[in-house]
PDB file of C-alpha atoms in Angstrom:
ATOM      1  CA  UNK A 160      -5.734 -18.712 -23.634  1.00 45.00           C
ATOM      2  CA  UNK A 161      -7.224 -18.655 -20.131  1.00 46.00           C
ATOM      3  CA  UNK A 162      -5.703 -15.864 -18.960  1.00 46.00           C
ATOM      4  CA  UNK A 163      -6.676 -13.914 -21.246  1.00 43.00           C
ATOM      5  CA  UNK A 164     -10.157 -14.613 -20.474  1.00 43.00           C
ATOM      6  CA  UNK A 165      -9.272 -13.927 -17.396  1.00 45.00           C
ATOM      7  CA  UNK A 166      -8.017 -10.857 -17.874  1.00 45.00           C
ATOM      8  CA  UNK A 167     -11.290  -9.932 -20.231  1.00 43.00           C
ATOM      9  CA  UNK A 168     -13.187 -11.139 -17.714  1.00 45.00           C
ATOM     10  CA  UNK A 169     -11.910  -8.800 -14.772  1.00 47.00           C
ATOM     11  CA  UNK A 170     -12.161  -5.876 -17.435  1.00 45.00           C
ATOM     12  CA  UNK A 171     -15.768  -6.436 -17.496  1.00 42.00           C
ATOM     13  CA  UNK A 172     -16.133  -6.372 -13.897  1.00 45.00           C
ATOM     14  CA  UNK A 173     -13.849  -3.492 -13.140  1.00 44.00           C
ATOM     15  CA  UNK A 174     -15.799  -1.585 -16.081  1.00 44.00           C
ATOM     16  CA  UNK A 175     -19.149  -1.954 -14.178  1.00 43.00           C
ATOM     17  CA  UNK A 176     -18.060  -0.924 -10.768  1.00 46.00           C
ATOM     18  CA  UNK A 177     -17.449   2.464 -12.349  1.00 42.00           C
ATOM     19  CA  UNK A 178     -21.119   3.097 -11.837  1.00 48.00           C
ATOM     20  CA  UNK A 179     -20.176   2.940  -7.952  1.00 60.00           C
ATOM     21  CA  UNK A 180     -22.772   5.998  -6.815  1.00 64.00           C
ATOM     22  CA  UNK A 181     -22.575   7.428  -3.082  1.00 66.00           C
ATOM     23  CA  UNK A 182     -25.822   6.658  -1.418  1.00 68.00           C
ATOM     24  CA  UNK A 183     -25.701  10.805  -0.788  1.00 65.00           C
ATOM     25  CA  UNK A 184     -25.931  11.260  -4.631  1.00 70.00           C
ATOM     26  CA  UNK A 185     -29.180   9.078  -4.702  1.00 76.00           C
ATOM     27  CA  UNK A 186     -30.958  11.037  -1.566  1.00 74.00           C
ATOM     28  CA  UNK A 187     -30.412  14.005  -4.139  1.00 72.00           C
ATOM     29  CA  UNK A 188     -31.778  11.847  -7.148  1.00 79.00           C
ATOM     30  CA  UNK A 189     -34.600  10.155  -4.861  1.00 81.00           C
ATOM     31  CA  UNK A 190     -37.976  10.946  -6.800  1.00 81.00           C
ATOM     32  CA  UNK A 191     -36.573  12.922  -9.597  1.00 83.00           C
ATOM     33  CA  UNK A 192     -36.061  11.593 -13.297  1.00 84.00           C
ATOM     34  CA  UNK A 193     -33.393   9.557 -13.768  1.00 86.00           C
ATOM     35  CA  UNK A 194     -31.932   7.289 -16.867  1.00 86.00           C
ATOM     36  CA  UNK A 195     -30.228   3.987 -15.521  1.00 84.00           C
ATOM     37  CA  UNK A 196     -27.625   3.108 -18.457  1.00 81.00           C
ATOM     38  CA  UNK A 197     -26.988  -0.824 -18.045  1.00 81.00           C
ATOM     39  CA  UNK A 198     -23.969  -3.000 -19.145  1.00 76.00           C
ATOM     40  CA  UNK A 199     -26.185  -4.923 -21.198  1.00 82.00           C
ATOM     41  CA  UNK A 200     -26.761  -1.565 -23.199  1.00 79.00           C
ATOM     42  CA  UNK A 201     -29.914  -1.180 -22.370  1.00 86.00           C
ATOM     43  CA  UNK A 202     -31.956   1.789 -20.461  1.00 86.00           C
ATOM     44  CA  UNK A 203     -34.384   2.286 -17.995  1.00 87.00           C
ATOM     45  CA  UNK A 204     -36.198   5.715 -17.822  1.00 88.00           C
ATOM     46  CA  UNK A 205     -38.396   6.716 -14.775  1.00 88.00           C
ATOM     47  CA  UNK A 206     -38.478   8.080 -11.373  1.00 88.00           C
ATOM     48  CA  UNK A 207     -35.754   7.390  -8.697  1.00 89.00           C
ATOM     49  CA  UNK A 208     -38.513   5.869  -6.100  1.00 86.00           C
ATOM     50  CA  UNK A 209     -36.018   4.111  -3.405  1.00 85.00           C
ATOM     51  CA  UNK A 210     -32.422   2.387  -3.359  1.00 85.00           C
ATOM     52  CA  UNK A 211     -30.434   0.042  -0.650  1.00 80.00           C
ATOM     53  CA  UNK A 212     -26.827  -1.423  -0.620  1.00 76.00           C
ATOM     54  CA  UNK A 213     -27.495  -4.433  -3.307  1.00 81.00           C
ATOM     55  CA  UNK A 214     -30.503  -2.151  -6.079  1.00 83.00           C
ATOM     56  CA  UNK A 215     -32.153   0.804  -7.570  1.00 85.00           C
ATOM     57  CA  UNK A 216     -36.099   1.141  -7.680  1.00 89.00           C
ATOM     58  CA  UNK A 217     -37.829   3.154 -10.915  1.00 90.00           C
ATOM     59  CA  UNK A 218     -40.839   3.547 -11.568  1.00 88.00           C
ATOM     60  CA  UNK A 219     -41.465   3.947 -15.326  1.00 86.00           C
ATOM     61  CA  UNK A 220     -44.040   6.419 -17.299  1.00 82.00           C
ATOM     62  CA  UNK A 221     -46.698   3.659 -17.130  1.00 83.00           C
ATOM     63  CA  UNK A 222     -46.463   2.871 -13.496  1.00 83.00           C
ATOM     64  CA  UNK A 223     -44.320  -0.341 -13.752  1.00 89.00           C
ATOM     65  CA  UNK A 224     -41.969  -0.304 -10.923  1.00 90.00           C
ATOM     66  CA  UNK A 225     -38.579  -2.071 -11.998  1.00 86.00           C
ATOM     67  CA  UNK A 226     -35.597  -3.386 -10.200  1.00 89.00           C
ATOM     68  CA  UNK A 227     -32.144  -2.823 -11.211  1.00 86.00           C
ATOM     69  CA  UNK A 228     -28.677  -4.080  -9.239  1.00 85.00           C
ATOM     70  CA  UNK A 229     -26.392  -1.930  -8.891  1.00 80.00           C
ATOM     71  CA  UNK A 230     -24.273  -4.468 -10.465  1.00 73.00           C
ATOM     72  CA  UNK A 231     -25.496  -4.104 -13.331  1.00 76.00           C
ATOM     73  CA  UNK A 232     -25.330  -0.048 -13.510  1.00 79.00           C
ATOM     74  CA  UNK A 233     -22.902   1.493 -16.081  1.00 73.00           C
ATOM     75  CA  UNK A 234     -23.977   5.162 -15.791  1.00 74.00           C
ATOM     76  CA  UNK A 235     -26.625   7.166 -14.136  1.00 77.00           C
ATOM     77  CA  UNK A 236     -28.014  10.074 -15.355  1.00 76.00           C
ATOM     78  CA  UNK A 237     -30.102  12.436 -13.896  1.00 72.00           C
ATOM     79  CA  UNK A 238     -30.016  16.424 -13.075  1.00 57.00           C
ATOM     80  CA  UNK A 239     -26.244  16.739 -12.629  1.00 46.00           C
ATOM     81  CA  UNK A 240     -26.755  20.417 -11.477  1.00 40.00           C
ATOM     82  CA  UNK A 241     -28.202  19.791  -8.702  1.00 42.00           C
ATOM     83  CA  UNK A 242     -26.256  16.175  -7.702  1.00 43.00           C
ATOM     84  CA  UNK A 243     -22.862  17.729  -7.711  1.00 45.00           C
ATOM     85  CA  UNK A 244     -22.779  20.041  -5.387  1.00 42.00           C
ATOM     86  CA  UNK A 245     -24.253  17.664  -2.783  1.00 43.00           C
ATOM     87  CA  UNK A 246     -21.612  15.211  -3.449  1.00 47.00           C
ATOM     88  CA  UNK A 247     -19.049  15.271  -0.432  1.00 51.00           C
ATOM     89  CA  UNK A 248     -16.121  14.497  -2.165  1.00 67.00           C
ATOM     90  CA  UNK A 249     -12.880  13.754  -1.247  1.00 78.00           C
ATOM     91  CA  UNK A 250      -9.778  15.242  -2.966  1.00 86.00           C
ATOM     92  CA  UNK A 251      -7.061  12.934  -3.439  1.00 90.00           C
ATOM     93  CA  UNK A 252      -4.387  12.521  -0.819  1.00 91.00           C
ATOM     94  CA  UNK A 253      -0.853  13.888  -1.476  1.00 95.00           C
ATOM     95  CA  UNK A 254       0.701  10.683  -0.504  1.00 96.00           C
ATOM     96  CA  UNK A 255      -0.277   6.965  -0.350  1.00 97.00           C
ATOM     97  CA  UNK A 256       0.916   3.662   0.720  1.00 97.00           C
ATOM     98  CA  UNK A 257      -0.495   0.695   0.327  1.00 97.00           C
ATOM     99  CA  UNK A 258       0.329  -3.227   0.208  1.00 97.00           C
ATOM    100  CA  UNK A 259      -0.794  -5.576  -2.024  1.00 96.00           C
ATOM    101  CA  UNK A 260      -1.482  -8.298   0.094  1.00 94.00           C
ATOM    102  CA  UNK A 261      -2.443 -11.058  -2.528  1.00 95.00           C
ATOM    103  CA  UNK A 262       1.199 -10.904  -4.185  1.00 95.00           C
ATOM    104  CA  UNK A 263       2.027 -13.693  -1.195  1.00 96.00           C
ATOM    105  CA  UNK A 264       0.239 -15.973  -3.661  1.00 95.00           C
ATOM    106  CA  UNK A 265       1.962 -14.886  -6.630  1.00 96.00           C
ATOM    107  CA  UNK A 266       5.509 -12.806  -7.095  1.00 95.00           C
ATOM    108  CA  UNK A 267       5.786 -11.246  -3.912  1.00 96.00           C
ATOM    109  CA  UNK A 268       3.796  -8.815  -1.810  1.00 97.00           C
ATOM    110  CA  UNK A 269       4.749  -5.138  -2.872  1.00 97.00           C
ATOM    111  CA  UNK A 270       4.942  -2.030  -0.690  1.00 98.00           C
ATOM    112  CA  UNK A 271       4.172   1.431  -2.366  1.00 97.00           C
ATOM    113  CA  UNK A 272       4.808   4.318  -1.296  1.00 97.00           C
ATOM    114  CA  UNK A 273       3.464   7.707  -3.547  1.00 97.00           C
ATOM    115  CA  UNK A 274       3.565  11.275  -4.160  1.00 97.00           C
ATOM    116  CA  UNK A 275       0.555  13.168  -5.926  1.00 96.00           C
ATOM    117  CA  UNK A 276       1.721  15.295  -9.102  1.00 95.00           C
ATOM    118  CA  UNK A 277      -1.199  16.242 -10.249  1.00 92.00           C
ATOM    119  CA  UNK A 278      -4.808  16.360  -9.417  1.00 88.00           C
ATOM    120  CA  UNK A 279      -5.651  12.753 -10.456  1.00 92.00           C
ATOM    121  CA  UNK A 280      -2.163  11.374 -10.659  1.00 95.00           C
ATOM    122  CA  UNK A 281       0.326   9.784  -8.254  1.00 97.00           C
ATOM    123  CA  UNK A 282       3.725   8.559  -9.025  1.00 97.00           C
ATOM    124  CA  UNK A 283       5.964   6.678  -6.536  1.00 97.00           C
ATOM    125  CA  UNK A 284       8.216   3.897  -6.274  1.00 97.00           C
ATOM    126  CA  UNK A 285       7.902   0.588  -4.626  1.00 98.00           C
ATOM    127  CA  UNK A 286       9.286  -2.439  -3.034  1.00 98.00           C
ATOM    128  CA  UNK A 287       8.162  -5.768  -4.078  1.00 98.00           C
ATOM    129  CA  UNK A 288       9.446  -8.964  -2.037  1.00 97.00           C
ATOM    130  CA  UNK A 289       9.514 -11.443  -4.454  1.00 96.00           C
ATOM    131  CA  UNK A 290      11.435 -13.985  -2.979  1.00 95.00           C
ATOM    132  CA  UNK A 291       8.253 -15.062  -0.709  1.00 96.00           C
ATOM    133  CA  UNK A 292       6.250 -14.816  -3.330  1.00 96.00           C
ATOM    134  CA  UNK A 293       4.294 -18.392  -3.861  1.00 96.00           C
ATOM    135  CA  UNK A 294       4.739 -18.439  -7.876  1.00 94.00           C
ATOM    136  CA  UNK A 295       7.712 -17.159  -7.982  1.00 94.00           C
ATOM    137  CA  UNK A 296       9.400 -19.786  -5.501  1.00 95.00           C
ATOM    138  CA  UNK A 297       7.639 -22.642  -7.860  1.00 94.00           C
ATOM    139  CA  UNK A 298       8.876 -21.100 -10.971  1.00 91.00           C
ATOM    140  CA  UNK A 299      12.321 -20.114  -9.371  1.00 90.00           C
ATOM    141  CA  UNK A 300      12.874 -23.293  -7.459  1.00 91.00           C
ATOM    142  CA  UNK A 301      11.927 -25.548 -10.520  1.00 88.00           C
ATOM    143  CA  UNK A 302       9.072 -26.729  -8.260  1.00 90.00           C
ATOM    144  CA  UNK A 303      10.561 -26.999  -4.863  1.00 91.00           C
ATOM    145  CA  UNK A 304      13.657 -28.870  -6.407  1.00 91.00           C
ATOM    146  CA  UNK A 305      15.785 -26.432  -5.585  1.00 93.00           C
ATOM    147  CA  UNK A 306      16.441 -23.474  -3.310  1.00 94.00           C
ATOM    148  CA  UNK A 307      15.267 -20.022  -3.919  1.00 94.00           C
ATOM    149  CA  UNK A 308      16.155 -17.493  -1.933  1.00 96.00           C
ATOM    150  CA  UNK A 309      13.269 -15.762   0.445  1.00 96.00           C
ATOM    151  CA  UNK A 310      15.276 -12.874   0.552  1.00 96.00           C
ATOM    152  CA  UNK A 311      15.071 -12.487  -3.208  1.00 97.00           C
ATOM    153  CA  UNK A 312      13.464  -8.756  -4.075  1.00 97.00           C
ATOM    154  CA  UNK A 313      12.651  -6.254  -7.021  1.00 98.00           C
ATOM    155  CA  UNK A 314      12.719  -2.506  -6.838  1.00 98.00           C
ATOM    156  CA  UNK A 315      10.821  -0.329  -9.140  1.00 97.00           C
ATOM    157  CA  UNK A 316       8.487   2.610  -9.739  1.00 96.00           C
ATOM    158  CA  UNK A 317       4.551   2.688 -10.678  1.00 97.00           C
ATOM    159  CA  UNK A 318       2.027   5.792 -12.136  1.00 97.00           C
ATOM    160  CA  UNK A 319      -1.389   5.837 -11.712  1.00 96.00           C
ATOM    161  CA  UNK A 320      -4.355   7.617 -13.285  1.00 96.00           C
ATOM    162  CA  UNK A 321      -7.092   7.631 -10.922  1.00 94.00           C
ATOM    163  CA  UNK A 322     -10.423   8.833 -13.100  1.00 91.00           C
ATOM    164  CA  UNK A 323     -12.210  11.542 -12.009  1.00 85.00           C
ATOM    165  CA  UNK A 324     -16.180  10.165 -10.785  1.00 79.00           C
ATOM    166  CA  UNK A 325     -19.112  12.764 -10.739  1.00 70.00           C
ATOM    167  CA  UNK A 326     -20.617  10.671  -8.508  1.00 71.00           C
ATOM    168  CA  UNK A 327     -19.000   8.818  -5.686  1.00 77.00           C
ATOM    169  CA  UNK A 328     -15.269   9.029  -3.993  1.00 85.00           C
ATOM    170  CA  UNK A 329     -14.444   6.211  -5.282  1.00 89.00           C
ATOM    171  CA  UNK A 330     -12.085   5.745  -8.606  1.00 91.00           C
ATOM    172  CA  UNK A 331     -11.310   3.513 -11.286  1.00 92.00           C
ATOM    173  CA  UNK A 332      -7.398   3.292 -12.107  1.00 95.00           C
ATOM    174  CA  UNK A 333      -4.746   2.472 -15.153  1.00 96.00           C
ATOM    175  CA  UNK A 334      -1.628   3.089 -14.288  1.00 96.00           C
ATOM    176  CA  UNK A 335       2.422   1.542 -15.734  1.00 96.00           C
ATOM    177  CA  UNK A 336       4.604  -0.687 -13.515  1.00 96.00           C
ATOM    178  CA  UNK A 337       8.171  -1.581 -13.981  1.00 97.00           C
ATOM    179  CA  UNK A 338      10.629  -3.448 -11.337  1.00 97.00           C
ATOM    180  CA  UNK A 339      14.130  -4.727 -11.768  1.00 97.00           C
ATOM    181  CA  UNK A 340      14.157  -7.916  -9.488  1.00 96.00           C
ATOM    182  CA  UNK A 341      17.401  -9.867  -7.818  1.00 96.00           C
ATOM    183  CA  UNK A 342      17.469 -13.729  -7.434  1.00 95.00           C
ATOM    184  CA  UNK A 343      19.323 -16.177  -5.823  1.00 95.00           C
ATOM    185  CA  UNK A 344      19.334 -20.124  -6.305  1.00 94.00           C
ATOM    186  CA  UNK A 345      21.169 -23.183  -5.303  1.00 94.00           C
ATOM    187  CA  UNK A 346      20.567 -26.564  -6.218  1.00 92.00           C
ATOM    188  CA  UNK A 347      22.296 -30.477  -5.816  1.00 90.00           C
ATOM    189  CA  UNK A 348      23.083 -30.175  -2.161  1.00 90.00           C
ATOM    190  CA  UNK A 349      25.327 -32.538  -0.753  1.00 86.00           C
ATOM    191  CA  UNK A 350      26.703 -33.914  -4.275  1.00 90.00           C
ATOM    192  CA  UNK A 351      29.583 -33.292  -6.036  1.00 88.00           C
ATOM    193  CA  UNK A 352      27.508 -30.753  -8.571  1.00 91.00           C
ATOM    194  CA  UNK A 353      25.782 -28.697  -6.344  1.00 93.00           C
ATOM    195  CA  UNK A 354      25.322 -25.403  -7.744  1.00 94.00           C
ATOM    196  CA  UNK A 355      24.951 -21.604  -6.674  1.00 93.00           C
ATOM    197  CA  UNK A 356      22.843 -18.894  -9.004  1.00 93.00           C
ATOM    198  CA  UNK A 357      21.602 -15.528  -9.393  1.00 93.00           C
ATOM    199  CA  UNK A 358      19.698 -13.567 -12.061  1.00 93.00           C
ATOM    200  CA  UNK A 359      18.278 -10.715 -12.388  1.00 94.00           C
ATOM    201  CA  UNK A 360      14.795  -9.676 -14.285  1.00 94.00           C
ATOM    202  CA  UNK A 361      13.233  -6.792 -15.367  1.00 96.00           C
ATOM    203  CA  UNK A 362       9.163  -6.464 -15.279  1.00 96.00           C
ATOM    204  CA  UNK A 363       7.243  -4.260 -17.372  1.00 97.00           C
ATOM    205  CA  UNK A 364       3.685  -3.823 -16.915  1.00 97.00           C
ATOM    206  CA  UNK A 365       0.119  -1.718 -17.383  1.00 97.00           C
ATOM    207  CA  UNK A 366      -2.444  -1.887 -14.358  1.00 96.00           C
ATOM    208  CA  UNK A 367      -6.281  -1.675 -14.403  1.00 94.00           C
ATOM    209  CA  UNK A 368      -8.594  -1.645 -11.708  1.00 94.00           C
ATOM    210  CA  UNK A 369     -11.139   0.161  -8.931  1.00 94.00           C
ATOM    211  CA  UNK A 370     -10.307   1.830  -5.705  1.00 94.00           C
ATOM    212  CA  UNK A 371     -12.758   1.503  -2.890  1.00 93.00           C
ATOM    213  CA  UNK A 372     -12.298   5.178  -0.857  1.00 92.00           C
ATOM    214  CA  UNK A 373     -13.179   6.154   2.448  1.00 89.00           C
ATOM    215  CA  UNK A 374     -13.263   9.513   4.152  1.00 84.00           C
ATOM    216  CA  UNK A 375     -10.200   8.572   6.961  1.00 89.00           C
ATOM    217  CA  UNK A 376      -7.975   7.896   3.664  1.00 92.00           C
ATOM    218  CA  UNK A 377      -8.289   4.524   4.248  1.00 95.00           C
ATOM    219  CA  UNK A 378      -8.928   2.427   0.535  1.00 96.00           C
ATOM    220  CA  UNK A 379      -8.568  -0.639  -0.688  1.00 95.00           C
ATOM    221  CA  UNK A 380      -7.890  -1.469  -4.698  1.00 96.00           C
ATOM    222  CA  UNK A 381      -8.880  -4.491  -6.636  1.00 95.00           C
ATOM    223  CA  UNK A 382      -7.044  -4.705  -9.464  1.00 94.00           C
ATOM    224  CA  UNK A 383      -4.820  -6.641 -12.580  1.00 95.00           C
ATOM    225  CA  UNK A 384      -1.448  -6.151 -14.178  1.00 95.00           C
ATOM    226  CA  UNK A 385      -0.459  -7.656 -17.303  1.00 95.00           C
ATOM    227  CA  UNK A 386       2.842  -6.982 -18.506  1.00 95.00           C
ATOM    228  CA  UNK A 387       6.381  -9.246 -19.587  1.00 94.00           C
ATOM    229  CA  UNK A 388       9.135 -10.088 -17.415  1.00 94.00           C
ATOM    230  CA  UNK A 389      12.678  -9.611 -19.234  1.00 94.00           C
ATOM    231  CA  UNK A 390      15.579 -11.961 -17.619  1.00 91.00           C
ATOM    232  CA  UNK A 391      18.337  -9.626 -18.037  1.00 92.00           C
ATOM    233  CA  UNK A 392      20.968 -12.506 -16.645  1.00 92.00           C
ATOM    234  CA  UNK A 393      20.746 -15.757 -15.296  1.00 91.00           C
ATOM    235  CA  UNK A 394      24.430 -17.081 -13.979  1.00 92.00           C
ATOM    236  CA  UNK A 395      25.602 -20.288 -11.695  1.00 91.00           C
ATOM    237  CA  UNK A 396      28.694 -22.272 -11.139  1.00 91.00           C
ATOM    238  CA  UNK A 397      29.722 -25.954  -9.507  1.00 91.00           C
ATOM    239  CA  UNK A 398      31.212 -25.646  -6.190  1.00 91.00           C
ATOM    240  CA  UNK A 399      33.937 -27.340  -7.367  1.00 88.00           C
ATOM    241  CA  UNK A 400      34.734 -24.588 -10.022  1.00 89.00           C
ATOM    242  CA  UNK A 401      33.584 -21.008  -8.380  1.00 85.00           C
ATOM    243  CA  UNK A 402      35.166 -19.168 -11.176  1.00 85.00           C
ATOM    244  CA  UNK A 403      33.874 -20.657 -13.822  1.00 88.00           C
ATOM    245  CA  UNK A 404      30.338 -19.333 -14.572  1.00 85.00           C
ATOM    246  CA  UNK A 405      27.459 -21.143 -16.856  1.00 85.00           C
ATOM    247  CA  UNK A 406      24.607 -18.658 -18.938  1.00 85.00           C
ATOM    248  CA  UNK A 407      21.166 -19.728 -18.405  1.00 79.00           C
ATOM    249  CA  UNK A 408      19.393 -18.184 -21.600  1.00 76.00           C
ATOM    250  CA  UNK A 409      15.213 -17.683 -21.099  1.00 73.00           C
ATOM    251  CA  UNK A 410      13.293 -15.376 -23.739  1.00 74.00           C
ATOM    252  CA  UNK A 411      10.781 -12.630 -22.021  1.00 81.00           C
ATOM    253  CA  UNK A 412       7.698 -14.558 -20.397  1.00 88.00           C
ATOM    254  CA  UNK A 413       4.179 -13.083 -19.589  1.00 90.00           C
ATOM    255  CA  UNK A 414       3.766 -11.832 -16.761  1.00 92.00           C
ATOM    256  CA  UNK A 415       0.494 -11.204 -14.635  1.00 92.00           C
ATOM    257  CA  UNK A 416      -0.515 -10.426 -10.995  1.00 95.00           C
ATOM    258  CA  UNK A 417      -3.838  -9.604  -9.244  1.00 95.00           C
ATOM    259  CA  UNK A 418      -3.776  -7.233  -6.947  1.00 95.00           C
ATOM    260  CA  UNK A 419      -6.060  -6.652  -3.917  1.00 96.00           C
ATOM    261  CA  UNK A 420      -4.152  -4.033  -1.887  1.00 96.00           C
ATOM    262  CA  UNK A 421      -5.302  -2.264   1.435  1.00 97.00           C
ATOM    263  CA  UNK A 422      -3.905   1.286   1.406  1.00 96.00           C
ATOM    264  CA  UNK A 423      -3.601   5.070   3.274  1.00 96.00           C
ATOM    265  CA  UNK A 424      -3.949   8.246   1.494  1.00 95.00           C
ATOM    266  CA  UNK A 425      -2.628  11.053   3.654  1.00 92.00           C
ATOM    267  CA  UNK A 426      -3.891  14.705   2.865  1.00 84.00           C
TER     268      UNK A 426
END
């Protein structure tokens, strides 16, 4: 149950950064009419009167002046017309690569590498090294009780949708993620059943989150996936009998990473 209040709650935050509006777009807006949609569903309606990194400033019909976080923006609308031609935006980059740092914790960092097939999506394949991966050596190693090896891995490919936004460079993301990974394991050193292993899985996934862009190509992506990993084998033998080989049988399993990834989009 927790993760999937996890994963509602990240949904929730990753919906409300799509409100992300270039400080460029708000010089435009600054003292026109503007209607400040918030994630609570609720509106304010007045004149753009000021703005900073953290909040907005309105002043309503009756002269109130009213506060509201950019946090808590879902959509702002005001005289498109005139905003969108003053927003510099940045097309996106034909290829990208990028690193998902935080998969250390978890199953492995993962290096992408993609090609742009259309104006708002990029398709590409990746390398994800799951054998360092903090998770998947406790899972794999049957906490630490055995030996999994670092240089276990996973090759796949990933698609992204990155959304169009009116109003800043930045984009919010789904995309699909599949990997077939390679494993090996040893166990019982130094006893007359020690053991040697391999197995291989297959992960199938969706992704969901924001991209942070900047105009050197430079961006960095906060993100989920949520998805099942498949074991497609799991084999070991004794030492003492190398030809004969046991079946480990495990049904599918969730599986879930977060991603923070720093990443290079080259024009």
């Amino acid at each position: 149950m927790k993760k999937y209040l996890i994963l509602i709650l990240l949904v929730l935050v990753f919906s409300s950064a799509t409100a992300d509006v270039d400080n460029s777009v708000l010089e435009v807006m600054k003292g026109r009419y503007v209607v400040v949609e918030k994630v609570d569903g609720s509106e304010v309606v007045g004149e753009l009167m000021g703005f900073d990194p953290l909040k907005l400033t309105v002043m309503k019909k009756d002269g109130r002046i009213v506060t509201v976080y950019r946090s808590d923006i879902m959509q702002l609308k005001g005289d498109t017309a005139s905003i969108t031609p003053n927003v510099a935006k940045t097309p996106i980059g034909q290829t990208a690569f990028e690193i998902n740092l935080l998969g250390l914790l978890q199953f492995g960092p993962t290096f992408s590498y993609d090609l742009k097939i259309a104006d708002d999506i990029m398709v590409g394949g990746h390398l994800r090294l799951q054998g360092i991966g903090f998770l998947y050596q406790l899972i794999a190693s049957q906490a630490f009780e055995d030996f999994a090896a670092p240089w276990s891995f996973a090759l796949g490919f990933q698609m992204k949708y990155l959304f169009p936004n009116t109003l800043s460079n930045n984009r919010m993301f789904m995309g699909f993620f599949a990997d077939f990974g390679l494993g090996w394991t040893s166990g019982d050193f130094d006893t007359s059943w020690e053991w040697k292993g391999n197995h291989g899985n297959l992960v199938i996934a969706l992704q969901y989150g924001y991209r942070w862009r900047y105009a050197s190509g430079f961006y960095i992506n906060v993100g989920i996936m949520a998805g099942y990993c498949f074991l497609v084998w799991d084999n070991w033998y004794y030492l003492t009998t190398p030809n004969q080989y046991e079946t480990s049988t495990t049904p599918s399993v969730f599986f879930g990473m977060l991603e923070f990834s720093l990443g290079w989009e080259k024009k």
